[in-house]
Tab-separated table of C-alpha atoms and ligand atoms in Angstrom:
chain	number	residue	atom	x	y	z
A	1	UNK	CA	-9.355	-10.026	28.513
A	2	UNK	CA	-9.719	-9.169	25.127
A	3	UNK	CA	-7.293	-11.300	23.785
A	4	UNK	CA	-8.658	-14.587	25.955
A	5	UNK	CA	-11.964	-13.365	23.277
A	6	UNK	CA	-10.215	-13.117	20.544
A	7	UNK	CA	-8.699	-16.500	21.161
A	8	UNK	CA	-12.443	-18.902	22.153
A	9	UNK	CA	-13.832	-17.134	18.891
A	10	UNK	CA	-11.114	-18.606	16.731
A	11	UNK	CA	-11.382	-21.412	18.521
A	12	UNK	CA	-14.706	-21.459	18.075
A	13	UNK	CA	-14.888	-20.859	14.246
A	14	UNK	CA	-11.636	-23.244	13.066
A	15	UNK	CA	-10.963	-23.544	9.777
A	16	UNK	CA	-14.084	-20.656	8.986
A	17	UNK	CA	-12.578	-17.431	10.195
A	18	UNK	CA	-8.838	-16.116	8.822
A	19	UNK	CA	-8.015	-13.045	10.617
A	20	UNK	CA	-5.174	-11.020	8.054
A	21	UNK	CA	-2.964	-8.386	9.097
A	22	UNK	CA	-0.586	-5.930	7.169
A	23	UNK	CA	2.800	-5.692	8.704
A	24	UNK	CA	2.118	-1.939	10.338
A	25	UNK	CA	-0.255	-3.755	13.000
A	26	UNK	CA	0.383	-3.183	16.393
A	27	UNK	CA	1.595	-6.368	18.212
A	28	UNK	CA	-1.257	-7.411	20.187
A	29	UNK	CA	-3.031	-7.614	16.735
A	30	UNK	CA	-0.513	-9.647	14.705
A	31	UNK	CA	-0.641	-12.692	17.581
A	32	UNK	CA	-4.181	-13.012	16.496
A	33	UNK	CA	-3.449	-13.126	12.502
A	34	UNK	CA	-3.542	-16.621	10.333
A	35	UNK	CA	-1.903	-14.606	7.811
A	36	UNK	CA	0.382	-11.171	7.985
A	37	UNK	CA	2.139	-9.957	4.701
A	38	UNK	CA	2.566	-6.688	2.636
A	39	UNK	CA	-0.077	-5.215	0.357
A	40	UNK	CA	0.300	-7.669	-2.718
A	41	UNK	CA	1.052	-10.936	-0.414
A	42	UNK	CA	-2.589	-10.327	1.027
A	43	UNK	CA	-4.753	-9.167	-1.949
A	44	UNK	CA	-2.703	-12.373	-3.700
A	45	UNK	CA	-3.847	-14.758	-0.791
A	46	UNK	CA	-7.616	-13.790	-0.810
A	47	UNK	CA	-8.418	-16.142	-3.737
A	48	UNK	CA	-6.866	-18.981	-2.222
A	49	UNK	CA	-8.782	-18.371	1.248
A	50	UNK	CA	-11.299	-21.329	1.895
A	51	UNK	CA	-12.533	-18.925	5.314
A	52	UNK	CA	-15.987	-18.018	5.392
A	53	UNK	CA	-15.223	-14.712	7.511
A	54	UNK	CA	-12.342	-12.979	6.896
A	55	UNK	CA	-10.870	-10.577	9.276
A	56	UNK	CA	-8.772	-7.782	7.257
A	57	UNK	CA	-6.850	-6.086	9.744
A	58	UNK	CA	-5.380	-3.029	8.185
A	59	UNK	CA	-6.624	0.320	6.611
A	60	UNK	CA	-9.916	0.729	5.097
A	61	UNK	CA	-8.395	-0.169	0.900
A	62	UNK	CA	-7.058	-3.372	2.037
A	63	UNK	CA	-10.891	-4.746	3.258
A	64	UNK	CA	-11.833	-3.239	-0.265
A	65	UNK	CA	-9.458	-4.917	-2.223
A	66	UNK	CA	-10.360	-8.311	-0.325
A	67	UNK	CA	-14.177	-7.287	-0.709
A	68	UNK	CA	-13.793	-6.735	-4.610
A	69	UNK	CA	-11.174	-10.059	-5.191
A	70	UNK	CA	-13.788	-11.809	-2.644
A	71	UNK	CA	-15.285	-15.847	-3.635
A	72	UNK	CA	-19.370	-15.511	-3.554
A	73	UNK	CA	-19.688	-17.138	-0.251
A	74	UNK	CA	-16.922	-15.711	1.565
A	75	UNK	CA	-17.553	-11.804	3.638
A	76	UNK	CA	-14.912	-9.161	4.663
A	77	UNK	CA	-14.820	-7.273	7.609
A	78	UNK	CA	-13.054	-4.698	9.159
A	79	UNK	CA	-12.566	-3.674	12.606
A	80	UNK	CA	-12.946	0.244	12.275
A	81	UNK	CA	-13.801	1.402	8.776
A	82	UNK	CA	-12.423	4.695	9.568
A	83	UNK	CA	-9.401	3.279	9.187
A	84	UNK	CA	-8.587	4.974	6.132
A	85	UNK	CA	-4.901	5.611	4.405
A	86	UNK	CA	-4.287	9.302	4.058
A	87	UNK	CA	-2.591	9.173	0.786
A	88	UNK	CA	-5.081	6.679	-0.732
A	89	UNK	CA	-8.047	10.029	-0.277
A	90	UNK	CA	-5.608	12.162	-1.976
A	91	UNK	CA	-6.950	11.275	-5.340
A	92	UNK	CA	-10.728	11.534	-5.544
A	93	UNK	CA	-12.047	8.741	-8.343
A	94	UNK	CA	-14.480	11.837	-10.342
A	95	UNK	CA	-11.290	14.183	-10.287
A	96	UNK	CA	-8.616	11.168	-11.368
A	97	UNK	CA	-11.458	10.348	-14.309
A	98	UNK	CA	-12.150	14.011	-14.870
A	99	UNK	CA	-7.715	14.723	-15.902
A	100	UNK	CA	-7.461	11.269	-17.560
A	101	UNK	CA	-10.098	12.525	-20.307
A	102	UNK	CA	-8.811	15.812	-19.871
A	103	UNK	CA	-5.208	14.992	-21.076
A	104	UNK	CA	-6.630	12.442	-23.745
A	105	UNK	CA	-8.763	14.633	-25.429
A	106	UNK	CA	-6.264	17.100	-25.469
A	107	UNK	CA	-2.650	15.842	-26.283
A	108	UNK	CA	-4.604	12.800	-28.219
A	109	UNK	CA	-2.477	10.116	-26.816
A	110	UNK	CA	-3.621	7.090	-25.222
A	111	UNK	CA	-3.192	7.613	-21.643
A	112	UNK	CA	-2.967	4.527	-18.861
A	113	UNK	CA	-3.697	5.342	-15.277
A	114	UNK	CA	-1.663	2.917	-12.781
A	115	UNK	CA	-3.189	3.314	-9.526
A	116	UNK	CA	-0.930	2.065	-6.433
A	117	UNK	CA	-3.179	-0.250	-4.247
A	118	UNK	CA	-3.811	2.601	-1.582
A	119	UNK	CA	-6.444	3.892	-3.665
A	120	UNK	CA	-10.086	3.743	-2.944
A	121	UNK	CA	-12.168	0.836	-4.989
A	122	UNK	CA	-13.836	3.826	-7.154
A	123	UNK	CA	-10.129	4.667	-8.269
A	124	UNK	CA	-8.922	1.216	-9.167
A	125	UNK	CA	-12.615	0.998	-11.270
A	126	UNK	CA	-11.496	4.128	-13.356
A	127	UNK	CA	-8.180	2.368	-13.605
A	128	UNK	CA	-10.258	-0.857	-14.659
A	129	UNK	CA	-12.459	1.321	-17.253
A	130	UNK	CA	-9.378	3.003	-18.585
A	131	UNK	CA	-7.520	-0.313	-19.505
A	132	UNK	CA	-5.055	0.438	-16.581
A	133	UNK	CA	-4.320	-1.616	-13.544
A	134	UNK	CA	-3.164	-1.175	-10.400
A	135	UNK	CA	0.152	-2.084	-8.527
A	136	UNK	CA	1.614	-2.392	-5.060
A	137	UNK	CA	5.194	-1.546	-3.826
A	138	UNK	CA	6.457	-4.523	-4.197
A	139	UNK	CA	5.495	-4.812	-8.268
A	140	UNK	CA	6.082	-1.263	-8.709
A	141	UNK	CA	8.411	-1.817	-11.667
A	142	UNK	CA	6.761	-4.713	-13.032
A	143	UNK	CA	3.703	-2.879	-13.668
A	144	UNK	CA	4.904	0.818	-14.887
A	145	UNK	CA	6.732	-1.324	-17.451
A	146	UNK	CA	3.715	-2.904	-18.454
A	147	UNK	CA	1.805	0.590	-18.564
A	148	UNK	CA	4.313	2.136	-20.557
A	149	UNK	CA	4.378	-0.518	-23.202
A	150	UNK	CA	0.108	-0.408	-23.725
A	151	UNK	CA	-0.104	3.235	-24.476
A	152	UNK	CA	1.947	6.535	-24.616
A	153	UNK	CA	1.964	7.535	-21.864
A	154	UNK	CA	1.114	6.377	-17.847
A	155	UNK	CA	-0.886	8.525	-15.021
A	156	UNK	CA	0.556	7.154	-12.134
A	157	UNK	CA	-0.985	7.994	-8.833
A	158	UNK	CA	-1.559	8.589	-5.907
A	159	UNK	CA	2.094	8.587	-4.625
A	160	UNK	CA	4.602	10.979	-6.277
A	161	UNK	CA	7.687	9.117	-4.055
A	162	UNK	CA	6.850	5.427	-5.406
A	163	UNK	CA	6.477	6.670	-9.071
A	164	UNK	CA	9.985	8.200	-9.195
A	165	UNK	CA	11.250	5.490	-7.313
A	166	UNK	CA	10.192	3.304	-9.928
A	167	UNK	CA	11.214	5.922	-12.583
A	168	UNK	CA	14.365	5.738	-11.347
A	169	UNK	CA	14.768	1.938	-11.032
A	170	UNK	CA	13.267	1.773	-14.780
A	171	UNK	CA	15.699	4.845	-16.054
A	172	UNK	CA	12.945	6.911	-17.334
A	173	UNK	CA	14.831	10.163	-17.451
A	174	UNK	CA	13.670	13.257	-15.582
A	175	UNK	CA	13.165	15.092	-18.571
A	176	UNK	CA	10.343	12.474	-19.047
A	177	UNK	CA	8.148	12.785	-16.303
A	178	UNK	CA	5.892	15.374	-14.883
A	179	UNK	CA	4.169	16.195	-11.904
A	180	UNK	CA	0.234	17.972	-12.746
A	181	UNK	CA	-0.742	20.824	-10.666
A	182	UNK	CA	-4.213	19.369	-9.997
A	183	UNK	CA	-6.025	22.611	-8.981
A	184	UNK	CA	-8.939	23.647	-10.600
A	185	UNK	CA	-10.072	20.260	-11.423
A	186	UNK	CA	-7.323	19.776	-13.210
A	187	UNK	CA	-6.881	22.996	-15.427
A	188	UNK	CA	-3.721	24.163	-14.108
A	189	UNK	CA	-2.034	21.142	-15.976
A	190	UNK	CA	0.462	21.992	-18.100
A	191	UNK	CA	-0.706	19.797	-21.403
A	192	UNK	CA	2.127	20.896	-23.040
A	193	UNK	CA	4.558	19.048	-20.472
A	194	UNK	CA	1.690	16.166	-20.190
A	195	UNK	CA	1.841	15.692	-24.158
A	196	UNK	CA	5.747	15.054	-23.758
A	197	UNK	CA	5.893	13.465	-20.742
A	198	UNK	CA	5.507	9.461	-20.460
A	199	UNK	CA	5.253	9.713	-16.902
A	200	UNK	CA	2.414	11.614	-15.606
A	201	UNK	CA	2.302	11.929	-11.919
A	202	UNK	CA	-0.426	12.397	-9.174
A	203	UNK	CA	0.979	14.552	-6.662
A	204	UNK	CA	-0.167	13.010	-3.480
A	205	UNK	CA	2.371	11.050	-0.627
A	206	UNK	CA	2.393	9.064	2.585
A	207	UNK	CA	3.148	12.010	5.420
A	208	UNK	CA	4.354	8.956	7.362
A	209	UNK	CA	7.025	8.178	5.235
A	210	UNK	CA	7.989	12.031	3.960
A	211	UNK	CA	8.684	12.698	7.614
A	212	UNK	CA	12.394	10.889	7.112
A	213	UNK	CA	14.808	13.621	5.971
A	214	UNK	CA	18.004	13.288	4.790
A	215	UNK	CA	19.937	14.949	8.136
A	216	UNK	CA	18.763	11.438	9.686
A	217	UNK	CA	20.316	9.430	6.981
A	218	UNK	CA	23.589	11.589	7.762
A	219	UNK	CA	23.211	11.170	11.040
A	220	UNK	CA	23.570	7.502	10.605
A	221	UNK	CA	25.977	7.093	8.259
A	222	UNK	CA	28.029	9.195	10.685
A	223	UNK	CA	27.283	7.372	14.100
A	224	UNK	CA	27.404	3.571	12.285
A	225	UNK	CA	29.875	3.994	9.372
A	226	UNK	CA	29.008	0.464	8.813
A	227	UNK	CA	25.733	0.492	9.095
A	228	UNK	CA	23.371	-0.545	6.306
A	229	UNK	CA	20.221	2.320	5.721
A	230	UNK	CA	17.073	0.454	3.847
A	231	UNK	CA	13.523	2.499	3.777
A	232	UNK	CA	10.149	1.949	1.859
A	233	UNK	CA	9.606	3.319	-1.597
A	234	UNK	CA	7.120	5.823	-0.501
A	235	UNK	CA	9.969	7.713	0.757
A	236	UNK	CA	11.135	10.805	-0.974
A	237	UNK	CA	13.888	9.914	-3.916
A	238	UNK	CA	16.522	11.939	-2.388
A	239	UNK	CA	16.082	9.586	0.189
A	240	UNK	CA	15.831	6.293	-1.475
A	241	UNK	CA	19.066	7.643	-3.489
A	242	UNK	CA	20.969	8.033	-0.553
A	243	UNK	CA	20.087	4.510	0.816
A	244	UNK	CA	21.675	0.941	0.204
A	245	UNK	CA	17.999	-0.673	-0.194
A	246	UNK	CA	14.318	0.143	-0.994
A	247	UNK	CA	11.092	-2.011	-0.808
A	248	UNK	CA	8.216	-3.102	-0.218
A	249	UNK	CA	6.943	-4.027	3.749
A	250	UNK	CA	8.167	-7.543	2.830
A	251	UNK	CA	11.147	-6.607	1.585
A	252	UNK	CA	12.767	-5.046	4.204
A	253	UNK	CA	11.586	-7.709	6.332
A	254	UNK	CA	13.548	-10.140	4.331
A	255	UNK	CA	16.765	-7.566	4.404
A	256	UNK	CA	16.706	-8.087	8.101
A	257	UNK	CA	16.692	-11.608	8.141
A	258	UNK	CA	19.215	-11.889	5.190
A	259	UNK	CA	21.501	-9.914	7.528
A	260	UNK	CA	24.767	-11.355	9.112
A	261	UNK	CA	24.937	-11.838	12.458
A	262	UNK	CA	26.081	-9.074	14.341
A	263	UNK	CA	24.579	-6.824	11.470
A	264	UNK	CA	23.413	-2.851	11.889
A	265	UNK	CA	20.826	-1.962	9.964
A	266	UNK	CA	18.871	1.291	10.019
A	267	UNK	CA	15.309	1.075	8.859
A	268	UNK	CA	12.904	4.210	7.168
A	269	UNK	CA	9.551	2.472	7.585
A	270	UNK	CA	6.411	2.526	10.096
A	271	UNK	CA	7.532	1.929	13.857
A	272	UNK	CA	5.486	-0.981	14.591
A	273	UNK	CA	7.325	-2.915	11.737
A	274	UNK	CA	10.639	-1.647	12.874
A	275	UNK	CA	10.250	-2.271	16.475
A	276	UNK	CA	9.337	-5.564	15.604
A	277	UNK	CA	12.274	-6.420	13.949
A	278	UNK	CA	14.519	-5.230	16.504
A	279	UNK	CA	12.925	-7.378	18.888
A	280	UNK	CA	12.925	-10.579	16.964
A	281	UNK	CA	16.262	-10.115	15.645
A	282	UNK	CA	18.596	-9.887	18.828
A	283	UNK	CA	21.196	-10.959	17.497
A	284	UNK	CA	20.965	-7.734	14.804
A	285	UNK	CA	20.895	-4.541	15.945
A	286	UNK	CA	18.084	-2.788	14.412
A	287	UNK	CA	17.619	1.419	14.293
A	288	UNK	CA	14.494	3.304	13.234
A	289	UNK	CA	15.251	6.195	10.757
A	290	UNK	CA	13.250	7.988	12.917
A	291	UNK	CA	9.321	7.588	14.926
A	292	UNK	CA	6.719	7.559	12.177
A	293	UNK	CA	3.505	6.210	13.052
A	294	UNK	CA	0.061	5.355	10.804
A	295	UNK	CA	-2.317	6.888	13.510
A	296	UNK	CA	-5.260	4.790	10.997
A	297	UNK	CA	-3.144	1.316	11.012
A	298	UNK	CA	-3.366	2.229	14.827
A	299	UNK	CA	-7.298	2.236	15.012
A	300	UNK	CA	-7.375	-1.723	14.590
A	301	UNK	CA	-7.218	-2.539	18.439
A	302	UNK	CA	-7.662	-5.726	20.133
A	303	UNK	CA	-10.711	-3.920	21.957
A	304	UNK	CA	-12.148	-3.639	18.604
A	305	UNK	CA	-11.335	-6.522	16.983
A	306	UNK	CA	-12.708	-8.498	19.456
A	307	UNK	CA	-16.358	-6.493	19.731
A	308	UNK	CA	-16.489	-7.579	15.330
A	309	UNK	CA	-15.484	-11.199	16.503
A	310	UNK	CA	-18.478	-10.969	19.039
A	311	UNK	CA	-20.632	-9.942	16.471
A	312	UNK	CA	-19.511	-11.101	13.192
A	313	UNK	CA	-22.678	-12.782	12.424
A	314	UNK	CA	-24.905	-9.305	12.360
A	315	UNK	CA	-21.678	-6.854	11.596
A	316	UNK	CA	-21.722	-4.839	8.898
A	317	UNK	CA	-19.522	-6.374	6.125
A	318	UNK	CA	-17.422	-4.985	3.733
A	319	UNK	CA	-18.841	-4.714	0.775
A	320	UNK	CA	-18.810	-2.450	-3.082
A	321	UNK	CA	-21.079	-1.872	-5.140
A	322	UNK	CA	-21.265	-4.432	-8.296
A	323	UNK	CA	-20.821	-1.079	-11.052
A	324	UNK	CA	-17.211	-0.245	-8.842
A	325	UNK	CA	-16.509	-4.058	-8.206
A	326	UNK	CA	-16.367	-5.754	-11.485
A	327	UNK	CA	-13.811	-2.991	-13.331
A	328	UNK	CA	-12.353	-2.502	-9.991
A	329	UNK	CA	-11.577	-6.448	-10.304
A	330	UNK	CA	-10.708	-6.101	-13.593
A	331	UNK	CA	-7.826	-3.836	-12.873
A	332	UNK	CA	-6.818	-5.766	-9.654
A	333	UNK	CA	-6.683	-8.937	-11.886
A	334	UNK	CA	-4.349	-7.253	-14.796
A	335	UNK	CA	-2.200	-6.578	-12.302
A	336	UNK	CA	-2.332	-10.487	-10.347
A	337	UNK	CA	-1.899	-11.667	-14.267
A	338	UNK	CA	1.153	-9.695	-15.031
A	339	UNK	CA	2.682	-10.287	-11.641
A	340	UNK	CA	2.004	-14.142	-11.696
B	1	13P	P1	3.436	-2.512	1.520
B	1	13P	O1	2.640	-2.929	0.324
B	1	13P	O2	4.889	-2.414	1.252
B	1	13P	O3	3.124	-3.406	2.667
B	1	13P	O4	3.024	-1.030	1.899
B	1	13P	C1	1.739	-0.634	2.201
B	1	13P	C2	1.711	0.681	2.808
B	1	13P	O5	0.685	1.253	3.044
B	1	13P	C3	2.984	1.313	3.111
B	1	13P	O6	2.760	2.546	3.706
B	2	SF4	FE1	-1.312	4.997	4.031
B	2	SF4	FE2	1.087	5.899	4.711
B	2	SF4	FE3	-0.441	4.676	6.529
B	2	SF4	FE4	0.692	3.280	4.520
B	2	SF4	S1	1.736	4.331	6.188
B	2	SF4	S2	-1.414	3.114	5.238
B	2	SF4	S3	0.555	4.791	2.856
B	2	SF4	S4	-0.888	6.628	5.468
């Protein structure tokens, strides 16, 4: 019923509405997209949008972004705005601001923050204010590269897991980086190991992608000796270490397709992505790491979707404030420039 809605309203609209989805959609919501990617394929693809309405199914940052990288005339909605990422509220925009002039003022070195996209718009405007930017999985190394050449040292954050990823990928020694205790608003940090470091990290994670532990990587390597392991960057390093790939949503979708025939390939991702895969791929056989669901990429149903479709014209749109917006764009657009 739902989707027979879903389907007249698109009709309906044409060439006006683009409904976009993120690859950890369910299904029943990725039949309805014009449009599915990863995290930088979609903020990329909003400036080249000529919809009207556009549809961002996903969590809550992903609308932002699209809000704040927006054309005048066009308006973002979301389905359920409590769709929120739970590592993107691990770092509150006053606190992140609060520890950036904290370690400035004292260790006097020029610190850039590099927020990763899951970040709420306030964030990526501190990021913008800050001359820092923002980057996604899939540009990871591209951008802490950049950081590290325009000042000392970089802040990354939220995501502990993607910045040693990338540490690792770059070869930014251990001895080089340090995780803050952010406590206290920030005065548990050691500014002695923040003067030194050139890697300052956040401490947050995804819990959906910490849940994979290295016994299941064992276990695989065990069971299919032959078997090829490849997991998203927010997983813990150990992890990444011990697997034959790591990227971004996109990324490991490409893996699977690049695949021989007759391939095994074990994936440490979200399950909807994963099942997907293994369905479209028959001729593959593809293994989940292990069950790890987004319960918020879950919220975006085709019950809701169609009520905003019903509605669009009165629904509440997506929408930030012009004195978060423009630096928020700012550091959104460093990061499209560097990664063009
Ligand atoms: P991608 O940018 O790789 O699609 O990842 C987004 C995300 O939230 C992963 O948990
Ligand atoms: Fe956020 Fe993790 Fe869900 Fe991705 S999988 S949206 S990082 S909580």
């Amino acid at each position: 019923m739902y989707s027979k809605i879903i389907k007249d309203i698109k009709n309906k609209y044409g060439a006006k509405l683009a409904i976009l989805g993120h690859h950890y959609q369910s299904d029943e919501i990725i039949q309805h997209t014009d449009l599915k990617g990863d995290s930088l394929e979609l903020a990329r693809q909003i400036g080249n949008l000529d919809a009207e309405y556009i549809v961002f199914c996903g969590v809550h940052f992903m609308a932002e972004s699209a809000a704040i990288l927006r054309k005048e005339n066009q308006k973002i909605f979301i389905p359920d705005k409590s769709a929120g990422c739970v590592m993107a509220n691990m770092a509150p925009a006053d606190l992140v601001e609060k520890i950036i002039e904290k370690i400035s003022r004292q260790t006097g070195k020029k610190v850039i923050p590099l927020a990763y996209v899951n970040t709420p718009a306030a964030v990526k405007a501190v990021c913008g204010k800050y001359d820092g930017s923002v980057c996604t999985s899939a540009n990871a190394v591209t951008m802490m590269k950049w950081a590290l050449e325009k000042g000392d040292s970089v802040l990354f954050l939220p995501d502990k897991n993607l910045a040693m990823n990338t540490a690792d990928k770059l070869g930014l020694d251990e001895t080089e980086r340090y995780e803050m205790d952010i406590r206290n608003c920030g005065d548990k940090i050691d500014m002695n190991s923040a003067s030194k470091a050139r890697l300052i990290m956040w401490p947050g994670l995804c819990p959906i992608h910490q849940r994979f532990k290295i016994k299941d990587i064992d276990h695989f390597r065990t069971k299919f000796p032959e078997a090829k392991i490849a997991v998203h960057p927010e997983c813990p390093p150990e992890l990444v270490k011990k697997s034959d790939a790591d990227g971004s949503t996109s990324f490991l979708i490409k893996y699977v397709e690049q695949a021989p025939d007759g391939a095994t390939i074990v994936i440490g991702t979200e399950t909807n992505l994963v099942d997907r895969l293994a369905a479209k791929y028959k001729n593959k056989t593809i293994l989940p790491l292990g069950q790890s669901f987004c319960s918020n990429m879950a919220k975006i149903t085709e019950k809701n979707l169609a009520e905003l479709l019903q509605n669009i014209e009165t629904f509440n749109e997506e929408d930030v404030d012009d004195n978060i917006r423009i630096p928020a764009r700012k550091a959104l657009e460093r990061m499209l420039e560097a990664c063009s």
